[in-house]
XYZ file of C-alpha atoms in Angstrom:
398
model
C 132.105 180.193 94.625
C 130.128 177.007 95.013
C 127.860 175.308 95.368
C 129.938 172.980 97.493
C 129.449 169.243 97.528
C 127.388 167.701 100.269
C 129.094 165.671 102.968
C 132.563 166.863 101.966
C 135.432 168.196 104.128
C 136.995 171.440 102.918
C 140.163 173.270 104.120
C 140.739 177.007 103.998
C 143.237 179.711 105.029
C 143.699 183.396 104.295
C 146.504 185.806 103.455
C 146.446 189.588 103.297
C 148.182 192.077 100.993
C 148.790 195.811 100.595
C 151.153 198.042 98.631
C 154.087 196.585 100.530
C 153.319 193.003 99.590
C 151.452 189.844 100.642
C 151.456 188.285 104.059
C 151.892 184.688 104.951
C 148.796 182.477 105.038
C 147.035 182.013 108.286
C 146.921 178.568 109.881
C 144.403 176.506 107.907
C 140.936 175.712 109.118
C 138.602 172.979 107.958
C 134.842 172.308 107.800
C 132.508 169.597 106.514
C 129.403 170.426 104.538
C 126.015 169.175 105.671
C 124.451 166.151 103.965
C 120.763 165.291 103.403
C 119.208 162.936 105.941
C 119.283 159.187 105.511
C 116.085 157.383 104.544
C 113.632 157.005 107.449
C 112.630 153.529 108.587
C 108.969 152.748 107.882
C 107.330 151.593 111.102
C 103.597 151.227 110.489
C 101.747 149.923 108.529
C 104.528 147.370 108.156
C 105.297 145.804 104.793
C 102.823 143.085 103.830
C 100.284 143.847 106.537
C 96.621 143.000 105.870
C 93.259 143.999 107.343
C 94.569 147.509 107.936
C 91.922 150.037 108.919
C 90.811 152.405 106.159
C 91.946 155.348 108.330
C 95.451 154.235 109.372
C 98.185 156.273 111.056
C 101.484 156.186 109.156
C 104.562 156.166 111.412
C 108.268 156.352 110.515
C 111.588 156.958 112.269
C 113.512 160.266 112.508
C 116.917 160.199 110.789
C 119.683 162.363 112.226
C 119.405 165.960 111.106
C 115.954 165.625 109.541
C 113.824 168.769 109.543
C 110.887 167.743 107.320
C 109.407 164.836 105.425
C 107.596 163.839 102.253
C 105.061 160.996 102.466
C 103.656 159.301 99.370
C 100.762 156.821 99.401
C 99.952 155.234 96.053
C 97.743 152.566 94.494
C 100.688 151.247 92.452
C 104.284 150.299 93.202
C 105.645 152.826 90.680
C 103.989 155.682 92.591
C 102.112 157.144 89.651
C 98.572 156.862 91.088
C 98.767 158.852 94.312
C 96.245 158.747 97.108
C 98.396 161.306 98.936
C 101.674 163.112 98.162
C 102.518 165.530 100.996
C 105.956 167.154 101.191
C 105.143 169.570 104.013
C 105.229 167.233 106.993
C 107.347 168.036 110.032
C 106.520 165.139 112.369
C 107.127 161.415 112.137
C 103.486 160.367 111.790
C 100.483 161.204 109.625
C 96.808 160.355 110.053
C 94.705 159.764 106.943
C 92.267 162.640 106.492
C 89.903 160.691 104.225
C 89.231 156.986 104.095
C 91.271 154.644 101.978
C 89.364 152.236 99.761
C 88.139 149.031 101.373
C 90.099 145.845 100.636
C 92.663 147.571 98.430
C 96.413 147.297 98.214
C 98.464 150.454 98.802
C 102.162 151.339 98.710
C 103.826 154.001 100.848
C 107.265 155.555 101.326
C 108.892 158.520 103.079
C 111.989 160.671 102.622
C 113.485 163.369 104.865
C 115.079 166.763 104.227
C 117.237 169.426 105.868
C 118.969 172.565 104.625
C 121.140 170.386 102.392
C 118.136 169.070 100.517
C 116.057 165.928 100.216
C 117.405 162.522 101.090
C 116.475 159.318 99.334
C 113.127 157.566 99.766
C 112.928 154.597 102.055
C 112.209 151.303 100.262
C 108.419 151.232 99.823
C 106.132 149.110 101.971
C 102.756 147.704 100.926
C 99.606 146.846 102.849
C 96.007 145.862 102.188
C 93.052 147.525 103.869
C 90.283 145.600 105.565
C 86.913 144.727 104.108
C 84.117 147.097 105.064
C 80.374 146.482 105.051
C 78.141 143.463 104.613
C 77.793 141.096 101.680
C 74.602 142.021 99.841
C 74.309 140.563 96.352
C 72.723 137.865 94.211
C 74.246 135.649 91.526
C 72.240 134.813 88.397
C 72.256 131.179 87.279
C 70.947 130.593 83.759
C 69.378 127.174 83.115
C 68.311 125.893 79.686
C 67.285 122.637 78.020
C 67.754 121.381 74.468
C 64.293 122.731 73.651
C 63.166 126.364 73.772
C 62.673 126.565 77.541
C 65.125 128.501 79.670
C 65.097 130.522 82.872
C 67.387 132.464 85.185
C 67.223 131.894 88.924
C 69.100 133.871 91.569
C 70.910 132.973 94.781
C 72.803 135.243 97.129
C 73.599 136.696 100.517
C 71.922 139.624 102.260
C 72.043 141.103 105.770
C 68.232 141.383 105.563
C 67.717 137.735 104.663
C 66.365 135.020 106.926
C 66.419 131.261 106.541
C 62.792 131.421 105.385
C 60.967 133.285 102.629
C 61.669 137.046 102.381
C 59.276 138.795 99.949
C 61.168 142.090 100.381
C 64.165 140.411 98.707
C 62.090 139.041 95.843
C 61.538 135.593 97.385
C 58.133 134.045 96.615
C 57.120 130.432 97.017
C 56.509 128.728 93.687
C 53.598 126.369 93.002
C 54.367 122.644 92.941
C 56.409 121.403 90.001
C 54.256 120.262 87.079
C 55.399 117.063 85.409
C 56.352 117.491 81.770
C 57.115 121.218 82.007
C 60.523 122.860 82.239
C 61.336 124.049 85.741
C 64.287 125.431 87.713
C 64.068 126.520 91.347
C 65.935 126.591 94.637
C 64.718 124.197 97.321
C 65.680 123.417 100.904
C 68.961 121.540 101.299
C 67.693 119.610 104.314
C 65.071 119.725 107.053
C 63.515 121.801 108.477
C 61.901 122.760 105.196
C 61.361 126.511 105.402
C 60.974 127.629 101.767
C 58.058 125.405 100.815
C 57.875 124.267 97.186
C 60.887 126.361 96.247
C 62.022 129.822 95.098
C 63.328 131.511 91.956
C 65.298 133.882 94.215
C 66.975 132.428 97.313
C 68.983 134.628 99.692
C 70.665 133.469 102.899
C 71.702 135.675 105.847
C 75.072 137.409 105.986
C 76.895 136.286 109.126
C 80.561 137.033 108.409
C 83.230 137.130 105.721
C 84.213 133.524 106.425
C 80.735 131.995 106.259
C 80.084 128.799 104.282
C 76.640 128.276 102.740
C 74.968 125.656 100.568
C 72.186 126.242 98.047
C 70.263 123.496 96.255
C 68.853 123.980 92.763
C 66.291 121.500 91.395
C 65.408 121.296 87.724
C 63.627 119.280 85.050
C 63.346 119.575 81.263
C 60.065 120.273 79.497
C 59.583 119.737 75.775
C 63.366 119.441 75.472
C 65.724 116.913 76.992
C 69.114 116.588 78.597
C 71.788 117.834 78.427
C 70.746 120.791 80.555
C 73.082 123.746 80.427
C 73.970 125.964 83.388
C 75.788 129.268 82.900
C 77.117 132.001 85.205
C 79.718 134.800 85.355
C 82.973 133.680 87.056
C 84.532 137.154 86.980
C 81.720 138.518 89.101
C 81.829 135.527 91.453
C 85.584 135.927 92.078
C 84.967 139.410 93.442
C 82.422 138.422 96.078
C 83.635 135.148 97.600
C 86.683 132.942 98.101
C 85.272 130.196 95.894
C 81.992 128.689 94.718
C 81.632 125.010 93.817
C 78.831 123.316 91.859
C 78.580 119.633 92.786
C 76.169 116.714 92.653
C 74.582 115.255 95.774
C 76.946 112.275 95.697
C 79.877 114.269 96.993
C 80.929 115.685 93.635
C 81.652 112.320 91.997
C 79.783 113.119 88.766
C 79.704 116.919 88.831
C 82.399 119.082 90.375
C 82.806 122.520 88.822
C 84.510 125.639 90.201
C 82.105 128.464 89.410
C 84.740 131.096 90.201
C 86.905 129.607 87.422
C 84.606 127.971 84.855
C 81.599 129.666 83.255
C 79.201 126.845 82.370
C 78.219 123.214 82.827
C 76.543 120.821 80.408
C 74.751 118.093 82.366
C 74.021 114.946 80.346
C 73.231 112.562 83.200
C 69.420 112.475 83.244
C 69.388 110.759 86.645
C 70.556 114.014 88.238
C 67.716 116.447 88.911
C 69.368 118.669 91.520
C 72.786 120.162 92.254
C 74.403 121.819 95.253
C 76.146 125.185 95.157
C 78.639 125.501 98.003
C 79.743 129.053 98.741
C 82.963 129.727 100.643
C 83.196 133.265 102.011
C 80.886 136.216 101.408
C 82.408 139.634 100.697
C 80.972 143.115 100.088
C 80.811 144.302 96.502
C 83.750 146.636 95.760
C 84.715 147.457 92.179
C 82.189 145.276 90.376
C 78.670 146.227 89.396
C 75.986 144.235 91.224
C 74.106 141.814 89.011
C 70.929 141.886 91.068
C 68.038 143.032 88.966
C 66.686 146.381 90.056
C 63.248 147.785 89.430
C 62.797 148.070 85.635
C 62.085 151.482 84.178
C 58.432 152.355 83.700
C 55.872 149.597 84.125
C 56.435 145.914 83.428
C 54.013 142.996 83.423
C 56.077 139.802 83.251
C 54.961 136.504 81.770
C 53.431 134.243 84.386
C 55.480 131.350 85.730
C 54.973 128.492 85.181
C 53.004 128.590 81.955
C 51.124 126.359 81.220
C 50.232 125.792 84.864
C 48.385 123.462 87.174
C 47.140 124.187 89.773
C 48.583 127.696 90.249
C 50.868 130.257 88.641
C 52.633 133.440 89.714
C 52.274 136.800 87.981
C 54.952 139.430 88.580
C 54.776 143.149 87.787
C 56.777 146.248 88.651
C 56.484 150.008 88.763
C 59.245 152.600 89.089
C 56.951 155.182 90.726
C 53.913 155.217 92.978
C 50.953 154.156 90.857
C 47.379 152.965 90.862
C 47.489 149.439 89.430
C 44.729 147.023 88.539
C 45.365 143.438 87.399
C 42.384 141.362 86.275
C 41.961 137.934 84.676
C 39.780 137.471 81.566
C 38.596 134.367 79.731
C 38.685 133.912 75.938
C 35.249 135.594 75.646
C 36.575 138.748 77.277
C 34.712 138.275 80.521
C 36.483 139.340 83.706
C 36.669 136.253 85.903
C 39.046 137.375 88.693
C 40.779 140.451 90.102
C 44.280 140.092 91.539
C 45.086 143.708 92.381
C 43.306 147.047 92.471
C 45.238 149.435 94.705
C 48.028 152.005 94.960
C 51.562 150.571 94.884
C 54.885 152.132 95.843
C 57.890 151.699 93.467
C 59.022 148.078 93.484
C 58.549 144.568 92.153
C 55.424 142.655 93.173
C 54.070 139.186 92.639
C 50.676 137.528 93.000
C 49.674 133.887 92.806
C 46.541 132.767 90.933
C 45.206 129.248 91.368
C 42.435 129.346 88.779
C 39.741 130.529 91.187
C 37.097 132.956 89.938
C 35.360 135.910 91.591
C 32.811 133.657 93.259
C 35.514 131.322 94.628
C 34.587 128.776 91.947
C 37.314 126.733 90.270
C 37.523 127.712 86.620
C 37.912 125.121 83.837
C 41.065 124.469 81.840
C 41.709 126.809 78.977
C 43.289 130.055 77.864
C 43.106 133.092 80.106
C 44.522 136.603 79.908
C 45.976 138.746 82.682
C 45.551 142.462 81.988
C 47.439 145.196 83.856
C 46.288 148.818 83.832
C 48.500 151.351 85.614
C 48.679 155.106 85.956
C 50.680 157.391 88.272
C 49.247 158.002 91.703
C 49.077 161.235 93.691
C 49.875 164.529 91.976
C 50.947 162.785 88.763
C 47.594 161.084 88.256
C 46.056 161.997 84.928
C 49.345 163.057 83.305
C 48.644 160.843 80.287
C 51.163 158.089 81.068
C 48.602 155.296 81.367
C 49.996 151.781 80.857
C 48.088 148.739 79.607
C 49.603 145.280 79.052
C 48.230 141.767 78.624
C 49.773 138.305 78.891
C 48.365 134.969 77.742
C 48.142 132.085 80.219
C 47.227 128.425 79.755
C 45.650 126.473 82.614
C 45.757 122.686 82.370
C 43.915 120.284 84.662
């Protein structure tokens, strides 16, 4: 017979028989079948908790009659994307064996069992893990005029950054702004002035997730005019800070744009030549791909900036492997007038400034010049045939 129902009272008695007949029934007895345990109470992490460690201990209560438990931890409330699903637990706690993701929301629930079977799951609880690591990223800001000129400058947060100029992070002081030529650069917000004439890449130190920082971008059109257009990626920005605001230096009366919501700004007011970027919060990169430019593949000789220039310009180049690199300057007659580099370089991005001075320390006249880069692998790879030669045209005006 059976199976019997759980949590049900049954009555029974017995009679006997033989060839002479059947006896009376015995006095009746009764019993109640066992029932599965009630749902445990979820103790920790409690529902709605935040900043939970990525290696938490899950704790729940012990219902009467419970002999084992099933714990489920999921990325979704429907419990279809499990981080853990363990039905072999015998205690009322469980320590995570591998780290949960940083700053992620999780859902968890538990049910108990005995010889009568599994009970129901407790109502699920949710929690969010803490942030882990330091903010270390840069945000590209594209600037363009009505004419052909355009540029992309970068600002960001790094644990290696200082308040000054950090060449290891790609920060190099630019030459003074030349009137009549398009320019975009980051400059000091206020004294003391520690980044000189300005930077195309400006990183500030990481101090904590709640830090507030201000960057100042200065700009001017060249052959084009206002309106100047500024563009960025709000989806990326939302992942790495609480908010980012682009405002004018008058308290945001003329310009006030949420960069974590909007994606561009068209500036028509020609009396404005600088804007402030106010960053609220600085978080580690989680599920988004960093937008910081890495070392390009192979060899790259970038166009000098600014160009035309007066009195100096910066020439940037990169190599993805250790190489012997020579960069020389030639005039229009093909004569070598200056040498900027002639050495072995490790993989990375490098930059040199040239102020129009020749080999004999003489100041060269205005005109057209060419920067020529010759590179080949260093060490055991030298002579493998992968020699690189590139040339850029530069215009010096005085």
